[in-house]
């Protein structure tokens, strides 16, 4: 994987056990992000003028202050000119966030509590927090669940202090859970996710959006421990169908069929994560032995 030096803002590639401790950035993209091709010893004036450059620069500065010499930023640490590199990065994305020492969650549309226009209006600030675009993006789902440690930052790069922001009657993670629909147990310990049924995990992504349709499926691979080919251009229905097919190869959990799509949807498999939006909370799934099932060229086969 490529990592940015927090001292020089230059890229360096690491392999296997040679990967050093690193911070990782979670953020929402704009049209002016810093790209892999923009990072080189003599970064051009055009690259430095991008709004994304300032974000990467400040992310590096923050990570450095936290004691890290390296940081991973998705916009500029993936060589998208190489299809093999892109496929590897997308399949490894969950592990990148899982293995990072800390995840810096930067909410570009949430003001700092100390900003002049906020004053003491914490109720309005809480509304802005809950309405952040970050909570609506597909890739940000795994970026919330996978990390072992999270630091939340407002648009001015100030800390979002859970103790200061929270309603006196609600803890910070309770608020995040209410916004995302993710159980607080999973937010505290990602390993508990494996005990939840497939339908409930799918429902977390049901209202999220991605720029490229296929990413609605690809962004879920890590949550289900799936690796598969990345084929941009295949469309969401094909990508999501392949994802469900791969899940069925490793799981007996039949809640994968517990979806409710539009009336004109047909077939056993959902067409997109949105089809799981109305799935009731099913919680833990039984691990008693079940009959194996699989999709064949003539339909569902149950032995």
Coordinates of C-alpha atoms in Angstrom, one line a residue:
X1 CA 0.0 0.0 0.0
X2 CA 1.0 3.6 -0.6
X3 CA 1.3 5.9 2.4
X4 CA 1.9 9.7 2.6
X5 CA 4.7 11.0 4.8
X6 CA 3.3 13.5 7.2
X7 CA 6.6 15.3 7.1
X8 CA 7.1 15.6 3.3
X9 CA 3.7 14.8 1.8
X10 CA 5.4 12.3 -0.5
X11 CA 4.2 8.8 -1.2
X12 CA 6.1 5.7 -0.3
X13 CA 5.0 2.1 -1.0
X14 CA 5.1 -0.6 1.7
X15 CA 4.4 -4.3 1.6
X16 CA 3.2 -6.8 4.1
X17 CA 4.8 -6.7 7.6
X18 CA 6.9 -3.7 6.5
X19 CA 3.8 -1.4 6.7
X20 CA 4.5 1.1 9.6
X21 CA 1.9 2.4 12.0
X22 CA -0.3 4.8 10.2
X23 CA -3.3 7.1 10.5
X24 CA -6.1 7.0 8.0
X25 CA -8.5 9.7 6.8
X26 CA -12.2 9.3 6.3
X27 CA -13.9 12.2 4.5
X28 CA -16.4 13.1 1.7
X29 CA -15.0 13.8 -1.7
X30 CA -15.4 17.0 -3.7
X31 CA -14.7 17.7 -7.4
X32 CA -11.3 19.1 -6.6
X33 CA -9.5 16.3 -4.7
X34 CA -5.8 15.8 -4.8
X35 CA -5.0 12.7 -6.9
X36 CA -2.2 10.2 -7.0
X37 CA -0.6 11.8 -10.0
X38 CA -0.5 15.2 -8.2
X39 CA 1.9 13.8 -5.5
X40 CA 5.5 14.2 -6.5
X41 CA 8.6 16.0 -5.2
X42 CA 7.8 19.2 -7.2
X43 CA 4.1 19.4 -6.7
X44 CA 2.7 21.8 -9.3
X45 CA 1.1 25.1 -8.5
X46 CA -2.1 23.8 -10.0
X47 CA -2.1 20.9 -7.6
X48 CA -1.4 23.1 -4.6
X49 CA -4.3 25.3 -5.7
X50 CA -6.8 22.5 -5.3
X51 CA -9.1 22.6 -2.3
X52 CA -8.2 18.9 -1.8
X53 CA -4.5 19.9 -1.3
X54 CA -5.4 21.9 1.8
X55 CA -7.4 19.0 3.2
X56 CA -4.5 16.6 2.7
X57 CA -2.0 19.1 4.0
X58 CA -4.1 19.6 7.2
X59 CA -4.7 15.9 7.6
X60 CA -1.0 15.3 7.5
X61 CA -0.4 18.0 10.0
X62 CA -3.0 16.6 12.3
X63 CA -1.7 13.1 12.0
X64 CA 1.8 14.3 12.7
X65 CA 0.6 16.1 15.8
X66 CA -0.9 12.8 16.9
X67 CA 2.5 11.2 16.6
X68 CA 2.2 9.5 13.2
X69 CA 4.8 9.6 10.4
X70 CA 2.4 8.2 7.8
X71 CA -1.2 8.6 6.7
X72 CA -3.4 6.9 4.1
X73 CA -5.8 9.1 2.1
X74 CA -8.0 7.4 -0.4
X75 CA -8.0 10.2 -3.0
X76 CA -4.3 10.3 -3.4
X77 CA -2.9 6.9 -2.2
X78 CA -4.4 4.8 -4.9
X79 CA -2.9 4.7 -8.4
X80 CA -6.2 4.6 -10.4
X81 CA -4.4 4.5 -13.7
X82 CA -3.7 0.8 -12.9
X83 CA -6.8 -1.4 -12.9
X84 CA -4.9 -4.0 -10.9
X85 CA -3.9 -1.5 -8.3
X86 CA -7.5 -0.1 -8.1
X87 CA -9.0 -3.6 -7.7
X88 CA -6.5 -4.5 -5.0
X89 CA -7.2 -1.3 -3.1
X90 CA -10.9 -1.7 -3.3
X91 CA -10.7 -5.3 -2.1
X92 CA -8.3 -4.2 0.7
X93 CA -10.2 -1.0 1.8
X94 CA -11.8 -2.5 4.8
X95 CA -8.5 -3.9 6.1
X96 CA -6.8 -0.6 5.5
X97 CA -9.3 1.0 7.9
X98 CA -9.2 -2.0 10.3
X99 CA -5.5 -2.0 10.6
X100 CA -4.9 1.7 10.9
X101 CA -3.9 2.9 14.4
X102 CA -6.5 5.7 14.2
X103 CA -9.1 6.9 11.8
X104 CA -9.5 10.6 11.5
X105 CA -13.1 11.4 10.5
X106 CA -13.3 14.8 9.0
X107 CA -16.7 16.3 8.7
X108 CA -16.3 19.2 6.2
X109 CA -19.9 20.4 6.7
X110 CA -20.0 20.5 10.5
X111 CA -18.9 23.7 12.1
X112 CA -16.6 23.7 15.2
X113 CA -18.4 24.5 18.4
X114 CA -16.0 27.4 18.9
X115 CA -16.7 29.1 15.5
X116 CA -18.3 32.6 15.9
X117 CA -21.5 31.7 14.2
X118 CA -22.2 28.8 16.5
X119 CA -22.1 30.7 19.8
X120 CA -23.8 28.5 22.5
X121 CA -26.4 27.0 20.1
X122 CA -25.5 23.4 20.7
X123 CA -28.9 22.2 19.6
X124 CA -28.3 23.6 16.1
X125 CA -24.8 22.2 16.1
X126 CA -26.2 18.8 16.9
X127 CA -28.6 19.1 14.0
X128 CA -25.7 20.0 11.7
X129 CA -23.8 16.9 13.0
X130 CA -26.7 14.5 12.4
X131 CA -27.2 16.0 8.9
X132 CA -23.6 15.7 7.8
X133 CA -23.2 14.4 4.3
X134 CA -20.6 11.9 5.7
X135 CA -23.4 9.8 7.1
X136 CA -25.0 9.5 3.7
X137 CA -22.1 8.2 1.7
X138 CA -21.6 4.5 0.8
X139 CA -17.9 4.2 1.4
X140 CA -18.1 5.9 4.8
X141 CA -20.1 3.0 6.3
X142 CA -17.1 0.7 6.5
X143 CA -14.9 3.6 7.4
X144 CA -17.1 4.0 10.5
X145 CA -17.2 0.4 11.5
X146 CA -13.7 -1.0 10.7
X147 CA -11.4 1.3 12.7
X148 CA -10.2 0.4 16.2
X149 CA -10.0 4.1 17.2
X150 CA -11.8 7.1 15.8
X151 CA -11.1 10.8 16.1
X152 CA -13.9 13.1 15.0
X153 CA -13.1 16.5 13.6
X154 CA -15.2 19.5 12.5
X155 CA -14.6 21.6 9.4
X156 CA -12.1 23.8 11.2
X157 CA -10.1 20.7 12.2
X158 CA -11.1 21.1 15.8
X159 CA -11.9 18.1 17.9
X160 CA -15.5 17.0 18.2
X161 CA -15.6 16.3 22.0
X162 CA -18.3 13.7 22.7
X163 CA -18.6 14.9 26.3
X164 CA -19.3 18.5 25.2
X165 CA -21.6 17.9 22.3
X166 CA -23.7 15.1 23.6
X167 CA -27.2 15.6 24.9
X168 CA -27.0 15.1 28.7
X169 CA -29.3 12.1 28.4
X170 CA -27.5 10.5 25.5
X171 CA -24.0 9.3 24.9
X172 CA -22.1 10.2 21.7
X173 CA -22.2 6.7 20.2
X174 CA -25.9 6.5 21.0
X175 CA -26.4 9.5 18.7
X176 CA -24.2 8.0 16.0
X177 CA -26.2 4.8 16.3
X178 CA -29.5 6.6 15.9
X179 CA -28.3 8.4 12.8
X180 CA -26.8 5.3 11.1
X181 CA -29.1 2.5 12.3
X182 CA -26.0 0.6 13.4
X183 CA -26.2 -1.1 16.8
X184 CA -24.1 0.5 19.5
X185 CA -22.5 -2.8 20.2
X186 CA -21.0 -2.9 16.7
X187 CA -19.8 0.7 17.0
X188 CA -18.0 -0.3 20.2
X189 CA -16.7 -3.6 18.9
X190 CA -16.7 -4.4 15.2
X191 CA -16.3 -8.1 15.8
X192 CA -19.9 -8.3 17.1
X193 CA -21.0 -7.6 13.5
X194 CA -20.4 -11.2 12.5
X195 CA -23.2 -12.3 14.8
X196 CA -25.8 -10.0 13.1
X197 CA -27.8 -11.3 10.3
X198 CA -27.0 -10.4 6.7
X199 CA -30.3 -8.4 6.2
X200 CA -29.6 -6.1 9.1
X201 CA -26.1 -5.4 7.9
X202 CA -27.4 -4.7 4.4
X203 CA -30.0 -2.3 5.9
X204 CA -27.2 0.0 7.1
X205 CA -26.3 0.8 3.5
X206 CA -29.9 1.1 2.3
X207 CA -30.1 4.9 2.3
X208 CA -26.5 5.6 1.4
X209 CA -25.3 6.9 -1.9
X210 CA -22.3 6.5 -4.1
X211 CA -21.1 8.4 -7.1
X212 CA -20.5 5.3 -9.2
X213 CA -23.5 2.9 -9.1
X214 CA -21.3 -0.2 -8.7
X215 CA -19.7 1.2 -5.6
X216 CA -22.9 0.6 -3.7
X217 CA -22.0 -3.1 -3.9
X218 CA -18.2 -2.8 -3.8
X219 CA -18.3 -0.7 -0.7
X220 CA -19.9 -3.6 1.2
X221 CA -17.4 -6.3 0.4
X222 CA -15.4 -5.7 3.6
X223 CA -18.4 -5.9 5.8
X224 CA -19.1 -9.4 4.6
X225 CA -15.5 -10.6 4.2
X226 CA -15.8 -10.8 0.4
X227 CA -13.3 -10.4 -2.3
X228 CA -14.4 -10.2 -6.0
X229 CA -13.4 -8.5 -9.3
X230 CA -14.1 -4.8 -9.7
X231 CA -15.9 -4.3 -13.0
X232 CA -16.9 -0.7 -13.5
X233 CA -19.5 -0.5 -16.2
X234 CA -21.4 -3.7 -15.1
X235 CA -24.1 -1.7 -13.4
X236 CA -25.4 -1.9 -9.8
X237 CA -27.7 -4.8 -10.3
X238 CA -25.0 -7.0 -11.7
X239 CA -22.4 -5.9 -9.1
X240 CA -24.9 -6.4 -6.2
X241 CA -26.0 -9.7 -7.6
X242 CA -22.4 -10.9 -7.7
X243 CA -21.8 -9.7 -4.1
X244 CA -24.9 -11.7 -2.9
X245 CA -23.7 -14.7 -4.8
X246 CA -20.3 -14.6 -3.1
X247 CA -21.9 -14.1 0.3
X248 CA -24.0 -17.2 -0.2
X249 CA -20.9 -19.3 -0.9
X250 CA -19.7 -18.7 2.7
X251 CA -22.9 -18.2 4.7
X252 CA -26.1 -20.3 5.5
X253 CA -27.9 -17.1 6.7
X254 CA -31.2 -17.1 4.8
X255 CA -32.0 -13.5 5.7
X256 CA -30.2 -12.5 2.5
X257 CA -33.6 -13.2 1.0
X258 CA -35.5 -11.0 3.5
X259 CA -35.8 -7.9 1.4
X260 CA -38.7 -5.9 0.1
X261 CA -38.1 -4.0 -3.2
X262 CA -40.4 -2.2 -5.5
X263 CA -43.5 -4.1 -6.7
X264 CA -41.9 -4.7 -10.2
X265 CA -38.8 -6.3 -8.8
X266 CA -38.6 -10.0 -9.3
X267 CA -36.3 -12.8 -8.5
X268 CA -34.8 -14.1 -5.2
X269 CA -31.9 -11.6 -5.0
X270 CA -32.2 -7.9 -4.2
X271 CA -31.3 -5.4 -6.9
X272 CA -29.6 -3.0 -4.5
X273 CA -29.0 -2.3 -0.8
X274 CA -32.0 0.0 -0.9
X275 CA -34.2 -3.1 -1.1
X276 CA -33.3 -3.9 2.5
X277 CA -34.5 -0.5 3.8
X278 CA -37.8 -1.9 5.1
X279 CA -36.3 -5.0 6.6
X280 CA -37.2 -5.3 10.3
X281 CA -34.4 -5.6 12.8
X282 CA -33.8 -9.3 12.9
X283 CA -30.8 -9.2 15.2
X284 CA -28.7 -12.3 15.8
X285 CA -29.0 -15.2 13.4
X286 CA -29.1 -18.7 14.6
X287 CA -26.0 -20.8 14.1
X288 CA -27.8 -24.1 14.2
X289 CA -26.9 -26.3 11.1
X290 CA -29.1 -25.4 8.2
X291 CA -29.6 -27.0 4.8
X292 CA -26.9 -25.7 2.3
X293 CA -28.3 -23.6 -0.5
X294 CA -26.8 -22.0 -3.6
X295 CA -27.8 -20.2 -6.7
X296 CA -27.6 -22.2 -10.0
X297 CA -28.4 -21.4 -13.6
X298 CA -32.0 -22.5 -13.0
X299 CA -32.6 -20.8 -9.6
X300 CA -32.1 -21.5 -5.9
X301 CA -30.9 -25.0 -5.0
X302 CA -31.5 -26.2 -1.4
X303 CA -30.2 -29.6 -0.4

